[in-house]
Coordinates of C-alpha atoms in Angstrom, one line a residue:
M1 CA 0.0 0.0 0.0
K2 CA 1.2 3.5 -0.8
S3 CA 1.5 5.8 2.3
K4 CA -0.8 8.8 2.1
T5 CA -0.8 12.2 3.8
N6 CA -3.5 14.8 4.4
V7 CA -2.0 18.0 2.9
I8 CA -4.6 20.2 4.5
E9 CA -3.5 18.9 8.0
L10 CA 0.1 19.7 7.0
F11 CA -0.9 23.4 6.6
Q12 CA -2.9 23.3 9.8
D13 CA -0.1 21.8 11.8
A14 CA 2.4 24.4 10.5
K15 CA 0.0 27.2 11.4
A16 CA -0.5 25.8 14.9
N17 CA 3.3 25.8 15.4
Q18 CA 3.6 29.3 14.0
T19 CA 5.7 28.1 11.0
Y20 CA 5.2 27.3 7.3
V21 CA 5.2 24.3 5.0
K22 CA 8.5 24.0 3.1
V23 CA 7.8 23.0 -0.5
C24 CA 9.9 21.7 -3.4
A25 CA 8.6 23.2 -6.7
P26 CA 7.4 21.3 -9.8
M27 CA 10.5 21.4 -12.0
V28 CA 10.5 19.9 -15.5
R29 CA 13.0 17.0 -15.7
Y30 CA 14.2 17.5 -12.1
S31 CA 11.3 16.9 -9.6
K32 CA 11.6 13.1 -10.1
V33 CA 11.1 10.6 -7.3
Q34 CA 14.9 10.4 -6.6
F35 CA 15.2 14.1 -6.0
R36 CA 12.0 14.2 -4.0
T37 CA 13.4 11.5 -1.7
L38 CA 16.6 13.4 -1.3
V39 CA 15.1 16.8 -0.3
K40 CA 12.7 15.2 2.1
N41 CA 15.7 14.1 4.0
F42 CA 16.7 17.7 4.3
G43 CA 13.7 19.5 5.7
V44 CA 11.2 19.6 2.8
D45 CA 7.6 18.9 3.9
L46 CA 5.8 18.8 0.5
C47 CA 6.9 17.9 -3.0
F48 CA 5.3 18.3 -6.5
T49 CA 6.0 16.2 -9.5
P50 CA 7.2 17.8 -12.7
M51 CA 4.4 19.2 -14.8
I52 CA 2.7 16.4 -16.7
L53 CA 0.4 16.8 -19.7
A54 CA -2.9 15.3 -18.7
D55 CA -3.9 14.3 -22.3
S56 CA -0.6 12.4 -23.0
F57 CA -0.7 10.8 -19.5
C58 CA -4.2 9.4 -20.2
Q59 CA -3.4 8.3 -23.8
N60 CA 0.1 6.7 -23.7
A61 CA 1.5 4.0 -21.5
K62 CA 5.1 5.1 -22.1
A63 CA 4.2 8.6 -21.0
R64 CA 2.7 7.3 -17.8
S65 CA 5.7 5.1 -17.0
N66 CA 8.2 7.8 -17.9
E67 CA 6.5 10.8 -16.3
F68 CA 5.2 9.3 -13.0
V69 CA 7.3 7.0 -10.8
T70 CA 6.7 6.8 -7.1
T71 CA 7.6 4.8 -4.0
K72 CA 5.7 3.6 -0.9
Y73 CA 7.1 6.5 1.1
D74 CA 6.9 9.2 -1.5
T75 CA 4.4 11.4 0.4
P76 CA 3.1 14.0 0.8
L77 CA 3.1 14.4 -3.0
V78 CA 1.1 16.5 -5.4
V79 CA 1.0 15.8 -9.1
Q80 CA 1.0 18.9 -11.3
F81 CA -0.9 18.6 -14.6
A82 CA -1.1 20.8 -17.6
A83 CA -4.6 20.5 -18.9
N84 CA -7.1 22.4 -21.0
N85 CA -9.8 19.8 -21.2
V86 CA -12.1 18.9 -18.3
D87 CA -12.4 15.2 -19.1
E88 CA -8.7 14.8 -19.5
F89 CA -7.8 16.6 -16.3
L90 CA -10.4 14.5 -14.4
D91 CA -9.3 11.2 -15.8
A92 CA -5.6 11.9 -15.3
S93 CA -6.5 12.8 -11.7
K94 CA -8.4 9.5 -11.3
L95 CA -5.4 7.6 -12.6
V96 CA -3.0 9.0 -10.0
Y97 CA -5.5 9.2 -7.1
P98 CA -4.4 6.0 -5.4
Y99 CA -0.8 7.0 -5.4
V100 CA -0.7 10.7 -4.5
D101 CA -2.2 13.2 -2.1
G102 CA -3.5 15.9 -4.5
V103 CA -3.4 17.3 -8.0
D104 CA -2.4 20.8 -9.1
L105 CA -3.4 22.7 -12.3
N106 CA -0.6 24.7 -13.9
C107 CA -2.0 28.1 -14.8
G108 CA 1.4 29.8 -14.5
C109 CA 3.8 28.4 -17.2
P110 CA 4.9 31.5 -19.2
Q111 CA 6.6 29.5 -22.0
R112 CA 5.1 30.7 -25.3
W113 CA 5.1 27.2 -26.9
A114 CA 3.0 26.0 -23.9
M115 CA 0.7 29.0 -24.1
K116 CA 0.1 28.5 -27.8
D117 CA -1.1 25.0 -27.0
G118 CA -3.5 26.5 -24.5
Y119 CA -1.7 25.5 -21.3
G120 CA -0.2 27.5 -18.4
C121 CA -0.8 31.2 -18.4
A122 CA -3.0 30.9 -21.5
L123 CA -5.8 29.3 -19.4
L124 CA -6.3 32.6 -17.6
S125 CA -7.8 34.1 -20.7
N126 CA -10.6 31.5 -20.3
P127 CA -11.8 31.8 -16.7
E128 CA -14.9 29.6 -17.3
L129 CA -12.7 26.8 -18.4
V130 CA -10.4 27.2 -15.4
H131 CA -13.5 27.1 -13.1
N132 CA -14.8 24.0 -14.8
L133 CA -11.5 22.2 -14.7
L134 CA -11.0 22.9 -10.9
R135 CA -14.6 22.5 -9.8
T136 CA -15.1 19.3 -11.7
V137 CA -12.1 17.6 -10.2
R138 CA -12.8 19.0 -6.7
N139 CA -16.3 17.5 -6.8
N140 CA -15.1 14.1 -7.8
F141 CA -12.7 13.4 -5.0
P142 CA -12.9 13.2 -1.2
A143 CA -12.0 16.2 0.9
N144 CA -8.7 14.8 2.1
F145 CA -7.4 14.7 -1.6
T146 CA -6.4 18.3 -2.4
V147 CA -7.0 20.2 -5.6
S148 CA -4.9 23.3 -6.1
V149 CA -3.6 25.7 -8.7
K150 CA -0.3 27.5 -9.4
V151 CA -0.2 30.9 -11.1
R152 CA 2.0 34.0 -11.6
I153 CA 1.1 37.5 -10.6
L154 CA -0.1 39.9 -13.3
Q155 CA 1.0 43.4 -14.3
E156 CA -1.9 45.0 -12.5
V157 CA -2.3 44.3 -8.8
K158 CA -6.1 44.7 -8.9
K159 CA -6.3 42.0 -11.6
T160 CA -4.1 39.7 -9.7
I161 CA -6.3 40.0 -6.6
I162 CA -9.4 39.4 -8.6
M163 CA -7.8 36.4 -10.3
C164 CA -6.9 34.8 -6.9
Q165 CA -10.3 35.5 -5.4
Q166 CA -12.0 33.9 -8.4
L167 CA -9.7 30.9 -8.2
E168 CA -10.5 30.5 -4.5
K169 CA -14.2 30.4 -5.4
C170 CA -13.5 27.4 -7.6
G171 CA -13.4 25.4 -4.4
I172 CA -9.6 24.7 -4.4
D173 CA -7.8 23.7 -1.2
F174 CA -4.7 25.9 -1.6
M175 CA -2.9 28.0 -4.3
T176 CA 0.7 28.7 -5.1
I177 CA 1.6 32.2 -6.3
H178 CA 4.9 32.9 -8.1
G179 CA 5.9 36.5 -7.3
R180 CA 6.9 37.4 -10.9
T181 CA 4.8 38.2 -14.0
P182 CA 5.0 35.8 -17.0
A183 CA 7.3 38.3 -18.7
Q184 CA 9.8 38.4 -15.9
K185 CA 13.0 36.2 -15.8
S186 CA 13.9 34.0 -12.9
G187 CA 16.6 36.4 -11.7
E188 CA 14.4 39.4 -11.3
V189 CA 13.2 40.5 -7.9
I190 CA 9.8 39.2 -6.9
D191 CA 6.9 41.5 -6.0
V192 CA 6.6 41.1 -2.3
E193 CA 3.9 43.8 -1.9
T194 CA 1.5 42.1 -4.3
L195 CA 2.1 38.7 -2.6
K196 CA 1.4 40.4 0.7
E197 CA -1.9 41.8 -0.5
I198 CA -2.9 38.4 -1.9
C199 CA -2.2 36.7 1.5
E200 CA -4.3 39.3 3.3
V201 CA -7.4 38.6 1.2
I202 CA -7.3 34.9 0.4
T203 CA -8.6 32.6 3.1
I204 CA -7.3 29.3 1.9
P205 CA -3.6 28.4 2.3
V206 CA -1.2 30.3 0.0
I207 CA 2.3 29.1 -0.9
A208 CA 4.7 31.8 -2.0
N209 CA 7.2 31.1 -4.7
G210 CA 10.2 33.0 -6.2
G211 CA 13.6 34.1 -5.2
I212 CA 14.3 31.6 -2.4
K213 CA 18.0 30.8 -2.2
T214 CA 18.5 30.1 1.5
L215 CA 16.5 29.2 4.6
Y216 CA 17.0 32.9 5.7
D217 CA 15.2 34.0 2.5
A218 CA 12.3 31.7 3.2
D219 CA 12.0 32.8 6.8
Q220 CA 12.2 36.4 5.9
L221 CA 9.5 36.1 3.2
H222 CA 7.2 34.1 5.5
G223 CA 7.7 36.8 8.2
I224 CA 6.5 39.5 5.8
L225 CA 3.6 37.5 4.1
Q226 CA 2.5 35.3 6.9
C227 CA 1.7 32.8 4.2
S228 CA 1.1 29.1 4.7
G229 CA 4.0 27.8 2.7
I230 CA 7.2 28.7 0.9
M231 CA 8.3 27.0 -2.3
A232 CA 11.8 26.8 -3.6
A233 CA 12.8 25.9 -7.2
S234 CA 16.2 26.8 -8.6
G235 CA 17.5 27.5 -5.1
I236 CA 16.8 23.9 -4.0
L237 CA 18.3 22.5 -7.2
N238 CA 21.6 24.2 -6.3
N239 CA 21.3 23.2 -2.7
P240 CA 18.9 20.3 -1.9
A241 CA 19.6 21.0 1.9
L242 CA 18.4 24.6 1.6
F243 CA 15.5 24.1 4.1
S244 CA 17.8 22.5 6.6
G245 CA 19.8 25.8 6.9
Y246 CA 22.8 25.0 4.7
N247 CA 24.1 27.8 2.5
K248 CA 25.6 25.4 0.0
T249 CA 25.2 21.7 -0.6
P250 CA 26.7 19.7 2.2
L251 CA 28.9 16.7 1.4
S252 CA 26.4 14.4 3.2
C253 CA 23.8 15.5 0.7
I254 CA 26.0 14.6 -2.2
K255 CA 26.8 11.2 -0.7
Q256 CA 23.1 10.5 -0.2
W257 CA 22.4 11.4 -3.8
M258 CA 25.1 8.8 -4.8
D259 CA 23.5 6.2 -2.4
L260 CA 20.1 6.9 -3.9
K261 CA 21.5 6.2 -7.4
N262 CA 22.8 2.9 -6.2
K263 CA 19.5 1.9 -4.7
C264 CA 17.6 3.0 -7.8
D265 CA 19.6 0.7 -10.0
E266 CA 18.3 1.3 -13.6
K267 CA 15.5 3.6 -12.5
I268 CA 17.6 6.8 -12.7
T269 CA 19.2 7.9 -16.0
F270 CA 22.7 9.2 -16.2
Q271 CA 21.5 12.5 -17.4
C272 CA 19.3 13.0 -14.3
Y273 CA 22.1 11.9 -12.0
H274 CA 24.8 14.0 -13.6
H275 CA 22.6 17.2 -14.1
H276 CA 21.6 17.3 -10.5
L277 CA 25.2 17.1 -9.4
V278 CA 26.1 19.9 -11.8
F279 CA 23.7 22.1 -9.8
M280 CA 24.7 20.8 -6.4
L281 CA 28.4 21.3 -7.0
E282 CA 28.1 24.9 -8.3
K283 CA 29.5 26.4 -5.1
I284 CA 31.9 23.6 -4.4
L285 CA 34.0 23.0 -7.5
T286 CA 36.7 25.2 -8.9
K287 CA 36.2 26.6 -12.5
K288 CA 38.7 24.0 -13.8
Q289 CA 36.9 21.2 -11.9
K290 CA 33.5 22.3 -13.3
Q291 CA 34.8 22.1 -16.8
E292 CA 36.1 18.6 -16.3
F293 CA 33.0 17.4 -14.5
N294 CA 30.6 18.7 -17.2
Y295 CA 32.2 16.4 -19.8
L296 CA 32.0 13.2 -17.7
S297 CA 29.8 10.7 -19.5
T298 CA 29.4 7.6 -17.2
F299 CA 28.2 6.8 -13.7
E300 CA 31.6 5.3 -12.9
C301 CA 33.5 8.4 -14.1
V302 CA 31.2 10.7 -12.0
D303 CA 31.6 8.6 -8.9
N304 CA 35.4 8.4 -9.2
F305 CA 35.6 12.1 -9.7
L306 CA 33.5 12.8 -6.6
H307 CA 35.6 10.4 -4.4
K308 CA 38.8 11.9 -5.7
H309 CA 38.0 15.6 -5.5
I310 CA 35.1 16.0 -3.0
L311 CA 34.7 13.0 -0.7
N312 CA 38.4 11.9 -0.3
D313 CA 38.6 12.8 3.4
F314 CA 34.9 12.9 4.1
Q315 CA 33.8 10.7 7.0
Y316 CA 30.2 9.5 6.2
L317 CA 27.9 7.7 8.6
P318 CA 24.9 6.3 6.7
L319 CA 22.4 6.9 9.6
Y320 CA 19.5 7.9 7.4
N321 CA 17.0 5.8 5.5
P322 CA 16.6 7.0 2.0
L323 CA 13.2 5.3 1.6
I324 CA 13.7 4.6 -2.0
D325 CA 13.6 0.8 -1.9
D326 CA 9.9 0.2 -2.3
F327 CA 8.9 1.4 -5.8
V328 CA 5.2 1.2 -6.4
S329 CA 3.9 -0.6 -9.4
C330 CA 1.1 1.6 -10.5
D331 CA -2.0 -0.3 -11.7
F332 CA -3.7 2.5 -13.7
D333 CA -7.4 2.1 -14.4
K334 CA -7.6 0.3 -17.7
Q335 CA -11.1 1.6 -18.6
I336 CA -9.8 5.1 -18.5
T337 CA -6.6 4.5 -20.4
D338 CA -8.4 2.4 -23.1
R339 CA -10.9 5.2 -23.6
H340 CA -8.1 7.7 -24.3
S341 CA -5.6 5.6 -26.1
S342 CA -7.0 6.2 -29.6
K343 CA -7.6 9.9 -29.2
C344 CA -5.6 12.7 -30.9
R345 CA -4.0 14.8 -28.2
R346 CA -4.8 18.0 -30.0
C347 CA -8.5 17.7 -30.9
S348 CA -9.5 14.7 -28.7
K349 CA -11.2 13.0 -31.6
S350 CA -10.3 9.5 -32.7
I351 CA -7.0 9.4 -34.5
F352 CA -8.8 7.7 -37.4
Y353 CA -11.0 10.7 -38.0
C354 CA -9.1 13.7 -36.8
K355 CA -7.4 16.0 -39.3
C356 CA -4.5 16.9 -37.0
S357 CA -1.0 15.4 -37.4
Y358 CA -1.1 12.6 -34.8
Y359 CA 1.2 12.9 -31.8
D360 CA 3.2 9.8 -31.3
Y361 CA 5.0 9.8 -27.9
D362 CA 7.5 7.3 -29.1
N363 CA 8.5 9.0 -32.3
N364 CA 8.6 12.4 -30.7
N365 CA 10.8 11.1 -27.9
G366 CA 8.5 12.5 -25.3
R367 CA 8.6 16.1 -26.6
Y368 CA 5.1 17.2 -25.7
F369 CA 4.7 20.6 -27.3
T370 CA 4.5 20.6 -31.1
S371 CA 3.7 24.2 -31.8
Y372 CA 5.9 27.2 -31.2
V373 CA 5.3 30.9 -31.1
E374 CA 7.9 33.5 -32.0
D375 CA 8.2 36.9 -30.3
S376 CA 7.3 38.5 -33.6
D377 CA 3.8 36.9 -33.4
G378 CA 2.9 39.5 -30.9
L379 CA 0.7 37.3 -28.8
D380 CA 0.0 38.6 -25.3
Y381 CA -2.4 36.3 -23.4
M382 CA -2.0 38.4 -20.2
D383 CA -3.9 41.3 -21.8
S384 CA -6.9 39.1 -22.4
N385 CA -10.2 39.3 -20.4
L386 CA -8.9 37.2 -17.5
F387 CA -11.1 36.8 -14.5
E388 CA -13.2 39.9 -15.0
E389 CA -14.5 41.3 -11.8
C390 CA -17.8 39.6 -11.0
S391 CA -20.8 41.0 -9.2

């Protein structure tokens, strides 16, 4: 049986203890089960999966096996879906329900190719669809299974407040607010004042996201906002022990990552293993060592490098339990998967009758988004009629 956690109780307990829930963000390619296991050993309370496209997840067995892997102790866990169709979001949520503690709708991805396909920020130009997506899923699951949403702030504070209030009315259990607009880059300063106004008017738990590099940053932001949770993304990639108070990745964390790889056997790719270490070692290696490390191409070469340059005198006592042994074999509902397996992911019609170019997960090597938008196209979804003020 998969262990389960009531996420709402997680927020309630944090509030009772005058603290906040420490959250690892949904990061494409990086928020896999191995990394989730690692950060939970270093102070993280709640993890998200990478964003998963609901339609591909419903339609393709390879997409399901590649995009969602979990273990018995991989909890609390929220799956983040990109969806623009109610049936697909509901069915994808039903598929993962036995194995996770909640689902999250991505309404904040600012990538133009995602927006062109109607995901992320593009959803905010269609508030009725957002309402139907969230309300339908909320009504089909018990109260201890959370339904949430993640958004970015907008250019206008008033529109941002209205958006969040309307999202709250959809019946969701909590929301995550990234403190930058879709047009802003990750290095820019977040809008703390707008986040503060949101936290003052929204009654459900709010997780604040953006600019967190250290535990001090998280504590300071919580002190200002009095929010229910703080989410870290790039900061926790560079230092998975961020929420434990370390200012750079401790050697014990690197050793645990190596141990997790050994326990995962073939369930972790070299690219995943190596890329995470590139981030973790950013503040540890010299420039010359970084150049050498970047070109390593095998597990053995990476481990030998680490033992030679990083862990040569490190005394390590494996007192922790990485909890990665018990992988869960997900038995997804066959009625749901069969119903979606012959659909076109673009128009949802049968692939035998649709006029779209059929999306093949195998031939496309898992590259979901097939359409791209250039800056010259001049599209600006954030100027659409998003969440107009209701009477």
